[in-house]
């Protein structure tokens, strides 16, 4: 078996792309998108018709609503190719607006349901700020499942689990980027700080019986992926899926319920003050969360400009 086939024995594979044509060969169960991936996709000739149709069909609607419909159009196409779920992201500019995020999550689900897709097949992606986590807690109680993104630190993961969210996406590659730049060192395999972060979160969840799914995300190389074999899910770009499919190097399980339950971990109780203080004490987590929100906001603005240009 190739590495991708081996990995599927231990972990659910998710395609991380807006280029849904590229995922056919790899048979992922789920798929995730984000503003940057959608922006990249609509600049390709094969996906421009989705953008043009969203604008043409809703030309009198506010730009924000046209973009919602574009995101859902991508999601609907993806759901024709995957048997599981698609993740659709809320506007990053709502990252500190609890009610705005709730409203956006409800609006996106309403569009999917109007298209005949049940809410069980959709995950609403929300930034893992304190306000975003509170919004997800409300949405989850309404049966709207959430995928908490831009997650870099343990306090974010704990707050998400306490809010009973469906799934978190801890970012491996961006953590790696920060430490590589900060220390001047490269990191390989189990020594990778991004890998260690996801392993710590996975063990914490399983040790204390949280049901929230852990989906490692944002990978820079296949070593980061294979070191997390056994994680609930891994969302992987088509480029890295291809590399896994081309390699027959052995893949062994690295994360397991048994190891997590025997791990020496102390349970933390987080209120808002403790959450903010712990995140503030983590320069990597603080910087990467802020940077990630800024980047997604910038791409959302670029997408708006593309919509406006077609009106």
PDB file of C-alpha atoms in Angstrom:
ATOM      1  CA  UNK A   1       0.000   0.000   0.000  1.00  0.00           C
ATOM      2  CA  UNK A   2       1.103   3.546  -0.585  1.00  0.00           C
ATOM      3  CA  UNK A   3       1.346   5.987   2.314  1.00  0.00           C
ATOM      4  CA  UNK A   4      -2.100   7.451   1.668  1.00  0.00           C
ATOM      5  CA  UNK A   5      -3.711   4.013   1.762  1.00  0.00           C
ATOM      6  CA  UNK A   6      -1.793   3.146   4.932  1.00  0.00           C
ATOM      7  CA  UNK A   7      -2.811   6.426   6.556  1.00  0.00           C
ATOM      8  CA  UNK A   8      -6.487   5.756   5.831  1.00  0.00           C
ATOM      9  CA  UNK A   9      -6.268   2.701   8.119  1.00  0.00           C
ATOM     10  CA  UNK A  10      -5.792   4.970  11.126  1.00  0.00           C
ATOM     11  CA  UNK A  11      -7.175   8.378  10.190  1.00  0.00           C
ATOM     12  CA  UNK A  12     -10.019   9.938   8.196  1.00  0.00           C
ATOM     13  CA  UNK A  13      -8.576  11.840   5.234  1.00  0.00           C
ATOM     14  CA  UNK A  14      -9.997  15.233   4.300  1.00  0.00           C
ATOM     15  CA  UNK A  15      -9.125  17.268   1.193  1.00  0.00           C
ATOM     16  CA  UNK A  16      -8.012  20.820   1.956  1.00  0.00           C
ATOM     17  CA  UNK A  17      -8.813  22.696  -1.239  1.00  0.00           C
ATOM     18  CA  UNK A  18     -11.225  24.829  -3.198  1.00  0.00           C
ATOM     19  CA  UNK A  19     -10.086  22.992  -6.334  1.00  0.00           C
ATOM     20  CA  UNK A  20     -12.649  20.226  -6.070  1.00  0.00           C
ATOM     21  CA  UNK A  21     -11.685  18.659  -9.403  1.00  0.00           C
ATOM     22  CA  UNK A  22      -8.282  17.772  -7.924  1.00  0.00           C
ATOM     23  CA  UNK A  23      -9.743  15.696  -5.099  1.00  0.00           C
ATOM     24  CA  UNK A  24     -11.350  12.996  -7.258  1.00  0.00           C
ATOM     25  CA  UNK A  25      -8.237  10.818  -7.386  1.00  0.00           C
ATOM     26  CA  UNK A  26      -7.725  10.674  -3.629  1.00  0.00           C
ATOM     27  CA  UNK A  27     -11.203   9.685  -2.387  1.00  0.00           C
ATOM     28  CA  UNK A  28     -11.259  11.801   0.803  1.00  0.00           C
ATOM     29  CA  UNK A  29     -14.261  11.458   3.094  1.00  0.00           C
ATOM     30  CA  UNK A  30     -14.655  15.188   3.774  1.00  0.00           C
ATOM     31  CA  UNK A  31     -13.380  18.453   2.339  1.00  0.00           C
ATOM     32  CA  UNK A  32     -12.477  21.842   3.818  1.00  0.00           C
ATOM     33  CA  UNK A  33     -12.238  25.271   2.243  1.00  0.00           C
ATOM     34  CA  UNK A  34     -11.277  28.740   3.439  1.00  0.00           C
ATOM     35  CA  UNK A  35     -11.371  32.256   1.939  1.00  0.00           C
ATOM     36  CA  UNK A  36      -7.835  31.961   0.570  1.00  0.00           C
ATOM     37  CA  UNK A  37      -8.562  28.646  -1.157  1.00  0.00           C
ATOM     38  CA  UNK A  38     -11.789  29.942  -2.706  1.00  0.00           C
ATOM     39  CA  UNK A  39     -10.035  33.114  -3.880  1.00  0.00           C
ATOM     40  CA  UNK A  40      -7.322  30.996  -5.486  1.00  0.00           C
ATOM     41  CA  UNK A  41      -9.880  28.716  -7.136  1.00  0.00           C
ATOM     42  CA  UNK A  42     -12.066  31.418  -8.699  1.00  0.00           C
ATOM     43  CA  UNK A  43      -9.040  32.811 -10.518  1.00  0.00           C
ATOM     44  CA  UNK A  44      -8.839  29.559 -12.508  1.00  0.00           C
ATOM     45  CA  UNK A  45     -10.782  29.286 -15.744  1.00  0.00           C
ATOM     46  CA  UNK A  46     -12.633  26.143 -14.687  1.00  0.00           C
ATOM     47  CA  UNK A  47     -14.108  27.838 -11.600  1.00  0.00           C
ATOM     48  CA  UNK A  48     -14.800  31.344 -12.906  1.00  0.00           C
ATOM     49  CA  UNK A  49     -18.307  30.273 -14.044  1.00  0.00           C
ATOM     50  CA  UNK A  50     -19.267  29.647 -10.392  1.00  0.00           C
ATOM     51  CA  UNK A  51     -18.284  33.211  -9.515  1.00  0.00           C
ATOM     52  CA  UNK A  52     -19.999  34.664 -12.581  1.00  0.00           C
ATOM     53  CA  UNK A  53     -23.195  32.731 -11.899  1.00  0.00           C
ATOM     54  CA  UNK A  54     -23.298  33.806  -8.239  1.00  0.00           C
ATOM     55  CA  UNK A  55     -23.035  37.449  -9.311  1.00  0.00           C
ATOM     56  CA  UNK A  56     -25.438  37.127 -12.253  1.00  0.00           C
ATOM     57  CA  UNK A  57     -28.149  35.334 -10.257  1.00  0.00           C
ATOM     58  CA  UNK A  58     -27.957  37.726  -7.286  1.00  0.00           C
ATOM     59  CA  UNK A  59     -26.807  40.955  -8.908  1.00  0.00           C
ATOM     60  CA  UNK A  60     -29.110  43.110  -6.770  1.00  0.00           C
ATOM     61  CA  UNK A  61     -28.105  41.451  -3.499  1.00  0.00           C
ATOM     62  CA  UNK A  62     -25.456  42.877  -1.149  1.00  0.00           C
ATOM     63  CA  UNK A  63     -21.921  41.749  -1.921  1.00  0.00           C
ATOM     64  CA  UNK A  64     -21.703  39.792   1.346  1.00  0.00           C
ATOM     65  CA  UNK A  65     -24.733  37.719   0.355  1.00  0.00           C
ATOM     66  CA  UNK A  66     -23.312  37.062  -3.128  1.00  0.00           C
ATOM     67  CA  UNK A  67     -20.138  35.736  -1.501  1.00  0.00           C
ATOM     68  CA  UNK A  68     -22.153  33.519   0.846  1.00  0.00           C
ATOM     69  CA  UNK A  69     -23.866  32.056  -2.202  1.00  0.00           C
ATOM     70  CA  UNK A  70     -20.513  31.585  -3.925  1.00  0.00           C
ATOM     71  CA  UNK A  71     -19.112  29.731  -0.907  1.00  0.00           C
ATOM     72  CA  UNK A  72     -22.174  27.503  -0.799  1.00  0.00           C
ATOM     73  CA  UNK A  73     -21.942  26.909  -4.578  1.00  0.00           C
ATOM     74  CA  UNK A  74     -18.431  25.545  -4.039  1.00  0.00           C
ATOM     75  CA  UNK A  75     -19.671  23.486  -1.113  1.00  0.00           C
ATOM     76  CA  UNK A  76     -22.483  21.970  -3.181  1.00  0.00           C
ATOM     77  CA  UNK A  77     -20.047  20.939  -5.914  1.00  0.00           C
ATOM     78  CA  UNK A  78     -17.694  19.424  -3.342  1.00  0.00           C
ATOM     79  CA  UNK A  79     -20.524  17.442  -1.737  1.00  0.00           C
ATOM     80  CA  UNK A  80     -21.123  15.744  -5.086  1.00  0.00           C
ATOM     81  CA  UNK A  81     -17.609  14.301  -4.787  1.00  0.00           C
ATOM     82  CA  UNK A  82     -17.226  13.440  -1.089  1.00  0.00           C
ATOM     83  CA  UNK A  83     -19.498  11.139   0.929  1.00  0.00           C
ATOM     84  CA  UNK A  84     -19.086  13.132   4.138  1.00  0.00           C
ATOM     85  CA  UNK A  85     -18.972  16.793   5.091  1.00  0.00           C
ATOM     86  CA  UNK A  86     -17.793  20.083   3.687  1.00  0.00           C
ATOM     87  CA  UNK A  87     -16.483  22.941   5.816  1.00  0.00           C
ATOM     88  CA  UNK A  88     -17.533  26.463   4.829  1.00  0.00           C
ATOM     89  CA  UNK A  89     -15.930  29.431   6.554  1.00  0.00           C
ATOM     90  CA  UNK A  90     -17.564  32.490   8.069  1.00  0.00           C
ATOM     91  CA  UNK A  91     -16.182  35.945   7.292  1.00  0.00           C
ATOM     92  CA  UNK A  92     -12.968  36.432   9.285  1.00  0.00           C
ATOM     93  CA  UNK A  93     -14.006  40.026   9.930  1.00  0.00           C
ATOM     94  CA  UNK A  94     -16.586  38.563  12.331  1.00  0.00           C
ATOM     95  CA  UNK A  95     -13.885  36.878  14.434  1.00  0.00           C
ATOM     96  CA  UNK A  96     -14.616  39.105  17.449  1.00  0.00           C
ATOM     97  CA  UNK A  97     -18.370  39.424  16.850  1.00  0.00           C
ATOM     98  CA  UNK A  98     -20.283  36.628  18.555  1.00  0.00           C
ATOM     99  CA  UNK A  99     -23.757  37.553  17.325  1.00  0.00           C
ATOM    100  CA  UNK A 100     -22.489  38.342  13.823  1.00  0.00           C
ATOM    101  CA  UNK A 101     -20.882  34.900  13.627  1.00  0.00           C
ATOM    102  CA  UNK A 102     -24.067  33.224  14.849  1.00  0.00           C
ATOM    103  CA  UNK A 103     -26.095  35.057  12.216  1.00  0.00           C
ATOM    104  CA  UNK A 104     -23.620  34.145   9.467  1.00  0.00           C
ATOM    105  CA  UNK A 105     -23.583  30.475  10.489  1.00  0.00           C
ATOM    106  CA  UNK A 106     -27.373  30.336  10.414  1.00  0.00           C
ATOM    107  CA  UNK A 107     -27.455  32.072   7.012  1.00  0.00           C
ATOM    108  CA  UNK A 108     -24.973  29.637   5.457  1.00  0.00           C
ATOM    109  CA  UNK A 109     -26.848  26.618   6.783  1.00  0.00           C
ATOM    110  CA  UNK A 110     -30.131  28.056   5.480  1.00  0.00           C
ATOM    111  CA  UNK A 111     -28.599  28.299   1.980  1.00  0.00           C
ATOM    112  CA  UNK A 112     -27.407  24.686   2.120  1.00  0.00           C
ATOM    113  CA  UNK A 113     -30.761  23.461   3.369  1.00  0.00           C
ATOM    114  CA  UNK A 114     -32.572  25.425   0.654  1.00  0.00           C
ATOM    115  CA  UNK A 115     -30.402  23.495  -1.822  1.00  0.00           C
ATOM    116  CA  UNK A 116     -31.475  20.177  -0.292  1.00  0.00           C
ATOM    117  CA  UNK A 117     -28.365  19.523   1.844  1.00  0.00           C
ATOM    118  CA  UNK A 118     -28.926  18.517   5.464  1.00  0.00           C
ATOM    119  CA  UNK A 119     -27.022  20.425   8.123  1.00  0.00           C
ATOM    120  CA  UNK A 120     -25.291  17.206   9.190  1.00  0.00           C
ATOM    121  CA  UNK A 121     -23.182  17.391   6.019  1.00  0.00           C
ATOM    122  CA  UNK A 122     -21.900  20.909   6.659  1.00  0.00           C
ATOM    123  CA  UNK A 123     -19.383  22.262   9.149  1.00  0.00           C
ATOM    124  CA  UNK A 124     -19.324  26.019   9.719  1.00  0.00           C
ATOM    125  CA  UNK A 125     -15.713  27.180  10.096  1.00  0.00           C
ATOM    126  CA  UNK A 126     -15.133  29.827  12.748  1.00  0.00           C
ATOM    127  CA  UNK A 127     -11.929  31.394  14.081  1.00  0.00           C
ATOM    128  CA  UNK A 128     -10.986  30.086  17.538  1.00  0.00           C
ATOM    129  CA  UNK A 129     -11.257  33.411  19.344  1.00  0.00           C
ATOM    130  CA  UNK A 130     -13.168  33.588  22.626  1.00  0.00           C
ATOM    131  CA  UNK A 131     -16.040  35.259  20.752  1.00  0.00           C
ATOM    132  CA  UNK A 132     -15.953  32.678  17.967  1.00  0.00           C
ATOM    133  CA  UNK A 133     -16.059  29.807  20.460  1.00  0.00           C
ATOM    134  CA  UNK A 134     -19.087  31.360  22.182  1.00  0.00           C
ATOM    135  CA  UNK A 135     -20.836  31.633  18.814  1.00  0.00           C
ATOM    136  CA  UNK A 136     -20.066  27.997  18.053  1.00  0.00           C
ATOM    137  CA  UNK A 137     -21.510  26.955  21.405  1.00  0.00           C
ATOM    138  CA  UNK A 138     -24.834  28.572  20.449  1.00  0.00           C
ATOM    139  CA  UNK A 139     -24.826  27.119  16.928  1.00  0.00           C
ATOM    140  CA  UNK A 140     -24.042  23.609  18.161  1.00  0.00           C
ATOM    141  CA  UNK A 141     -27.119  23.698  20.398  1.00  0.00           C
ATOM    142  CA  UNK A 142     -29.145  24.392  17.239  1.00  0.00           C
ATOM    143  CA  UNK A 143     -27.676  21.368  15.468  1.00  0.00           C
ATOM    144  CA  UNK A 144     -25.302  23.508  13.385  1.00  0.00           C
ATOM    145  CA  UNK A 145     -21.960  21.765  13.587  1.00  0.00           C
ATOM    146  CA  UNK A 146     -18.790  23.816  13.742  1.00  0.00           C
ATOM    147  CA  UNK A 147     -15.154  23.467  12.700  1.00  0.00           C
ATOM    148  CA  UNK A 148     -12.957  25.741  14.807  1.00  0.00           C
ATOM    149  CA  UNK A 149     -10.067  27.020  12.729  1.00  0.00           C
ATOM    150  CA  UNK A 150      -6.984  29.210  13.307  1.00  0.00           C
ATOM    151  CA  UNK A 151      -6.244  27.111  16.376  1.00  0.00           C
ATOM    152  CA  UNK A 152      -2.655  27.257  17.604  1.00  0.00           C
ATOM    153  CA  UNK A 153      -2.694  26.792  21.372  1.00  0.00           C
ATOM    154  CA  UNK A 154      -3.994  24.401  24.034  1.00  0.00           C
ATOM    155  CA  UNK A 155      -6.281  26.956  25.750  1.00  0.00           C
ATOM    156  CA  UNK A 156      -8.113  27.443  22.444  1.00  0.00           C
ATOM    157  CA  UNK A 157      -8.561  23.680  22.136  1.00  0.00           C
ATOM    158  CA  UNK A 158      -9.782  23.309  25.726  1.00  0.00           C
ATOM    159  CA  UNK A 159     -12.323  26.126  25.357  1.00  0.00           C
ATOM    160  CA  UNK A 160     -13.626  24.527  22.153  1.00  0.00           C
ATOM    161  CA  UNK A 161     -14.046  21.157  23.838  1.00  0.00           C
ATOM    162  CA  UNK A 162     -15.813  22.716  26.824  1.00  0.00           C
ATOM    163  CA  UNK A 163     -18.198  24.388  24.343  1.00  0.00           C
ATOM    164  CA  UNK A 164     -18.966  20.950  22.832  1.00  0.00           C
ATOM    165  CA  UNK A 165     -17.991  21.919  19.297  1.00  0.00           C
ATOM    166  CA  UNK A 166     -17.950  19.190  16.679  1.00  0.00           C
ATOM    167  CA  UNK A 167     -14.398  19.588  15.429  1.00  0.00           C
ATOM    168  CA  UNK A 168     -11.199  21.612  15.757  1.00  0.00           C
ATOM    169  CA  UNK A 169      -8.489  22.235  13.144  1.00  0.00           C
ATOM    170  CA  UNK A 170      -5.146  22.818  14.907  1.00  0.00           C
ATOM    171  CA  UNK A 171      -2.660  24.322  12.438  1.00  0.00           C
ATOM    172  CA  UNK A 172       0.533  22.285  12.222  1.00  0.00           C
ATOM    173  CA  UNK A 173       2.383  24.082   9.434  1.00  0.00           C
ATOM    174  CA  UNK A 174       1.884  27.614  10.693  1.00  0.00           C
ATOM    175  CA  UNK A 175       3.197  26.614  14.132  1.00  0.00           C
ATOM    176  CA  UNK A 176       6.207  25.050  12.414  1.00  0.00           C
ATOM    177  CA  UNK A 177       6.709  28.249  10.392  1.00  0.00           C
ATOM    178  CA  UNK A 178       6.759  30.392  13.542  1.00  0.00           C
ATOM    179  CA  UNK A 179       9.279  28.249  15.400  1.00  0.00           C
ATOM    180  CA  UNK A 180      11.513  27.837  12.359  1.00  0.00           C
ATOM    181  CA  UNK A 181      11.617  31.615  11.883  1.00  0.00           C
ATOM    182  CA  UNK A 182      11.994  32.295  15.610  1.00  0.00           C
ATOM    183  CA  UNK A 183      14.804  29.824  16.306  1.00  0.00           C
ATOM    184  CA  UNK A 184      16.475  29.474  12.908  1.00  0.00           C
ATOM    185  CA  UNK A 185      16.165  25.692  13.281  1.00  0.00           C
ATOM    186  CA  UNK A 186      14.415  23.229  11.030  1.00  0.00           C
ATOM    187  CA  UNK A 187      12.227  20.572  12.640  1.00  0.00           C
ATOM    188  CA  UNK A 188      11.600  17.056  11.389  1.00  0.00           C
ATOM    189  CA  UNK A 189       9.206  14.317  12.449  1.00  0.00           C
ATOM    190  CA  UNK A 190       8.273  14.054  16.111  1.00  0.00           C
ATOM    191  CA  UNK A 191      10.441  17.080  16.974  1.00  0.00           C
ATOM    192  CA  UNK A 192       8.191  19.382  14.935  1.00  0.00           C
ATOM    193  CA  UNK A 193       6.459  21.857  17.317  1.00  0.00           C
ATOM    194  CA  UNK A 194       3.285  21.744  15.188  1.00  0.00           C
ATOM    195  CA  UNK A 195       3.149  17.957  15.453  1.00  0.00           C
ATOM    196  CA  UNK A 196       3.766  18.149  19.195  1.00  0.00           C
ATOM    197  CA  UNK A 197       0.933  20.674  19.593  1.00  0.00           C
ATOM    198  CA  UNK A 198      -1.639  18.436  17.892  1.00  0.00           C
ATOM    199  CA  UNK A 199      -0.421  15.389  19.817  1.00  0.00           C
ATOM    200  CA  UNK A 200      -0.820  17.303  23.098  1.00  0.00           C
ATOM    201  CA  UNK A 201      -4.361  18.384  22.187  1.00  0.00           C
ATOM    202  CA  UNK A 202      -5.325  14.869  21.060  1.00  0.00           C
ATOM    203  CA  UNK A 203      -4.036  13.360  24.309  1.00  0.00           C
ATOM    204  CA  UNK A 204      -5.830  15.987  26.402  1.00  0.00           C
ATOM    205  CA  UNK A 205      -9.155  15.332  24.670  1.00  0.00           C
ATOM    206  CA  UNK A 206      -8.921  11.560  24.942  1.00  0.00           C
ATOM    207  CA  UNK A 207      -7.580  11.615  28.498  1.00  0.00           C
ATOM    208  CA  UNK A 208     -10.581  13.596  29.743  1.00  0.00           C
ATOM    209  CA  UNK A 209     -13.249  12.109  27.482  1.00  0.00           C
ATOM    210  CA  UNK A 210     -14.083  15.047  25.237  1.00  0.00           C
ATOM    211  CA  UNK A 211     -16.001  14.076  22.093  1.00  0.00           C
ATOM    212  CA  UNK A 212     -14.746  16.977  19.940  1.00  0.00           C
ATOM    213  CA  UNK A 213     -12.927  15.672  16.868  1.00  0.00           C
ATOM    214  CA  UNK A 214      -9.301  16.673  16.250  1.00  0.00           C
ATOM    215  CA  UNK A 215      -8.379  17.388  12.623  1.00  0.00           C
ATOM    216  CA  UNK A 216      -4.753  18.321  12.029  1.00  0.00           C
ATOM    217  CA  UNK A 217      -4.446  21.010   9.335  1.00  0.00           C
ATOM    218  CA  UNK A 218      -1.993  23.289   7.503  1.00  0.00           C
ATOM    219  CA  UNK A 219       0.788  20.869   6.599  1.00  0.00           C
ATOM    220  CA  UNK A 220       4.124  21.762   5.028  1.00  0.00           C
ATOM    221  CA  UNK A 221       5.431  18.236   4.338  1.00  0.00           C
ATOM    222  CA  UNK A 222       4.392  14.582   4.494  1.00  0.00           C
ATOM    223  CA  UNK A 223       6.504  13.933   7.613  1.00  0.00           C
ATOM    224  CA  UNK A 224       4.145  16.153   9.621  1.00  0.00           C
ATOM    225  CA  UNK A 225       1.223  14.121   8.315  1.00  0.00           C
ATOM    226  CA  UNK A 226       2.588  10.642   8.963  1.00  0.00           C
ATOM    227  CA  UNK A 227       3.698  11.656  12.472  1.00  0.00           C
ATOM    228  CA  UNK A 228       0.001  12.269  13.238  1.00  0.00           C
ATOM    229  CA  UNK A 229      -1.285   8.916  11.955  1.00  0.00           C
ATOM    230  CA  UNK A 230      -4.103   7.988  14.323  1.00  0.00           C
ATOM    231  CA  UNK A 231      -5.418  11.533  14.713  1.00  0.00           C
ATOM    232  CA  UNK A 232      -9.195  11.600  14.206  1.00  0.00           C
ATOM    233  CA  UNK A 233      -8.898  13.432  10.879  1.00  0.00           C
ATOM    234  CA  UNK A 234      -6.201  15.143   8.819  1.00  0.00           C
ATOM    235  CA  UNK A 235      -7.020  17.753   6.182  1.00  0.00           C
ATOM    236  CA  UNK A 236      -4.397  17.689   3.441  1.00  0.00           C
ATOM    237  CA  UNK A 237      -3.735  19.693   0.275  1.00  0.00           C
ATOM    238  CA  UNK A 238      -3.931  17.896  -3.100  1.00  0.00           C
ATOM    239  CA  UNK A 239      -0.166  18.399  -3.558  1.00  0.00           C
ATOM    240  CA  UNK A 240       0.658  16.518  -0.356  1.00  0.00           C
ATOM    241  CA  UNK A 241      -2.038  13.904  -1.016  1.00  0.00           C
ATOM    242  CA  UNK A 242      -0.241  13.230  -4.312  1.00  0.00           C
ATOM    243  CA  UNK A 243       3.113  12.828  -2.547  1.00  0.00           C
ATOM    244  CA  UNK A 244       1.595  10.373  -0.060  1.00  0.00           C
ATOM    245  CA  UNK A 245       0.059   8.399  -2.933  1.00  0.00           C
ATOM    246  CA  UNK A 246       3.447   8.203  -4.665  1.00  0.00           C
ATOM    247  CA  UNK A 247       5.357   6.871  -1.637  1.00  0.00           C
ATOM    248  CA  UNK A 248       5.354   3.345  -0.244  1.00  0.00           C
ATOM    249  CA  UNK A 249       7.364   4.161   2.876  1.00  0.00           C
ATOM    250  CA  UNK A 250       5.823   2.582   5.988  1.00  0.00           C
ATOM    251  CA  UNK A 251       3.271   4.486   8.064  1.00  0.00           C
ATOM    252  CA  UNK A 252       2.742   3.451  11.681  1.00  0.00           C
ATOM    253  CA  UNK A 253       0.120   4.639  14.146  1.00  0.00           C
ATOM    254  CA  UNK A 254       1.454   7.504  16.279  1.00  0.00           C
ATOM    255  CA  UNK A 255      -1.632   8.600  18.227  1.00  0.00           C
ATOM    256  CA  UNK A 256      -3.887   6.203  20.114  1.00  0.00           C
ATOM    257  CA  UNK A 257      -6.571   6.273  22.793  1.00  0.00           C
ATOM    258  CA  UNK A 258      -4.512   3.942  24.999  1.00  0.00           C
ATOM    259  CA  UNK A 259      -1.437   6.170  24.986  1.00  0.00           C
ATOM    260  CA  UNK A 260      -3.552   9.253  25.643  1.00  0.00           C
ATOM    261  CA  UNK A 261      -5.310   7.714  28.627  1.00  0.00           C
ATOM    262  CA  UNK A 262      -1.992   6.798  30.233  1.00  0.00           C
ATOM    263  CA  UNK A 263      -0.455  10.236  29.607  1.00  0.00           C
ATOM    264  CA  UNK A 264       0.465  12.371  32.625  1.00  0.00           C
ATOM    265  CA  UNK A 265      -1.745  15.419  31.957  1.00  0.00           C
ATOM    266  CA  UNK A 266      -3.346  17.864  34.365  1.00  0.00           C
ATOM    267  CA  UNK A 267      -6.885  19.068  33.668  1.00  0.00           C
ATOM    268  CA  UNK A 268      -7.278  22.824  33.281  1.00  0.00           C
ATOM    269  CA  UNK A 269     -10.368  24.857  34.070  1.00  0.00           C
ATOM    270  CA  UNK A 270     -10.675  27.873  31.816  1.00  0.00           C
ATOM    271  CA  UNK A 271     -12.950  30.869  32.183  1.00  0.00           C
ATOM    272  CA  UNK A 272     -12.624  33.856  29.858  1.00  0.00           C
ATOM    273  CA  UNK A 273      -9.923  35.526  31.964  1.00  0.00           C
ATOM    274  CA  UNK A 274      -7.790  32.374  32.112  1.00  0.00           C
ATOM    275  CA  UNK A 275      -8.262  31.756  28.381  1.00  0.00           C
ATOM    276  CA  UNK A 276      -7.118  35.251  27.439  1.00  0.00           C
ATOM    277  CA  UNK A 277      -4.194  35.213  29.856  1.00  0.00           C
ATOM    278  CA  UNK A 278      -2.919  31.790  28.743  1.00  0.00           C
ATOM    279  CA  UNK A 279      -3.182  32.730  25.079  1.00  0.00           C
ATOM    280  CA  UNK A 280      -1.431  36.023  25.765  1.00  0.00           C
ATOM    281  CA  UNK A 281       1.409  34.127  27.474  1.00  0.00           C
ATOM    282  CA  UNK A 282       1.914  32.130  24.263  1.00  0.00           C
ATOM    283  CA  UNK A 283       3.592  34.484  21.749  1.00  0.00           C
ATOM    284  CA  UNK A 284       3.313  31.956  18.917  1.00  0.00           C
ATOM    285  CA  UNK A 285      -0.401  31.380  19.482  1.00  0.00           C
ATOM    286  CA  UNK A 286      -1.147  35.073  19.859  1.00  0.00           C
ATOM    287  CA  UNK A 287       0.826  36.120  16.789  1.00  0.00           C
ATOM    288  CA  UNK A 288      -0.386  33.355  14.481  1.00  0.00           C
ATOM    289  CA  UNK A 289      -4.057  33.840  15.449  1.00  0.00           C
ATOM    290  CA  UNK A 290      -3.846  37.569  14.732  1.00  0.00           C
ATOM    291  CA  UNK A 291      -1.928  37.013  11.504  1.00  0.00           C
ATOM    292  CA  UNK A 292      -4.327  34.310  10.321  1.00  0.00           C
ATOM    293  CA  UNK A 293      -7.348  36.539  10.846  1.00  0.00           C
ATOM    294  CA  UNK A 294      -5.640  39.392   8.984  1.00  0.00           C
ATOM    295  CA  UNK A 295      -4.753  37.173   6.023  1.00  0.00           C
ATOM    296  CA  UNK A 296      -8.262  35.721   5.722  1.00  0.00           C
ATOM    297  CA  UNK A 297      -9.741  39.233   6.005  1.00  0.00           C
ATOM    298  CA  UNK A 298      -7.455  40.464   3.211  1.00  0.00           C
ATOM    299  CA  UNK A 299      -8.529  37.608   0.945  1.00  0.00           C
ATOM    300  CA  UNK A 300     -12.186  38.257   1.753  1.00  0.00           C
ATOM    301  CA  UNK A 301     -11.710  41.863   0.590  1.00  0.00           C
ATOM    302  CA  UNK A 302     -10.050  40.662  -2.647  1.00  0.00           C
ATOM    303  CA  UNK A 303     -12.999  38.347  -3.265  1.00  0.00           C
ATOM    304  CA  UNK A 304     -15.409  41.227  -2.716  1.00  0.00           C
ATOM    305  CA  UNK A 305     -13.535  43.281  -5.299  1.00  0.00           C
ATOM    306  CA  UNK A 306     -13.835  40.465  -7.803  1.00  0.00           C
ATOM    307  CA  UNK A 307     -17.594  40.359  -7.214  1.00  0.00           C
ATOM    308  CA  UNK A 308     -17.917  44.122  -7.556  1.00  0.00           C
ATOM    309  CA  UNK A 309     -15.948  44.071 -10.812  1.00  0.00           C
ATOM    310  CA  UNK A 310     -18.491  41.673 -12.340  1.00  0.00           C
ATOM    311  CA  UNK A 311     -21.570  43.680 -11.440  1.00  0.00           C
TER     312      UNK A 311
END
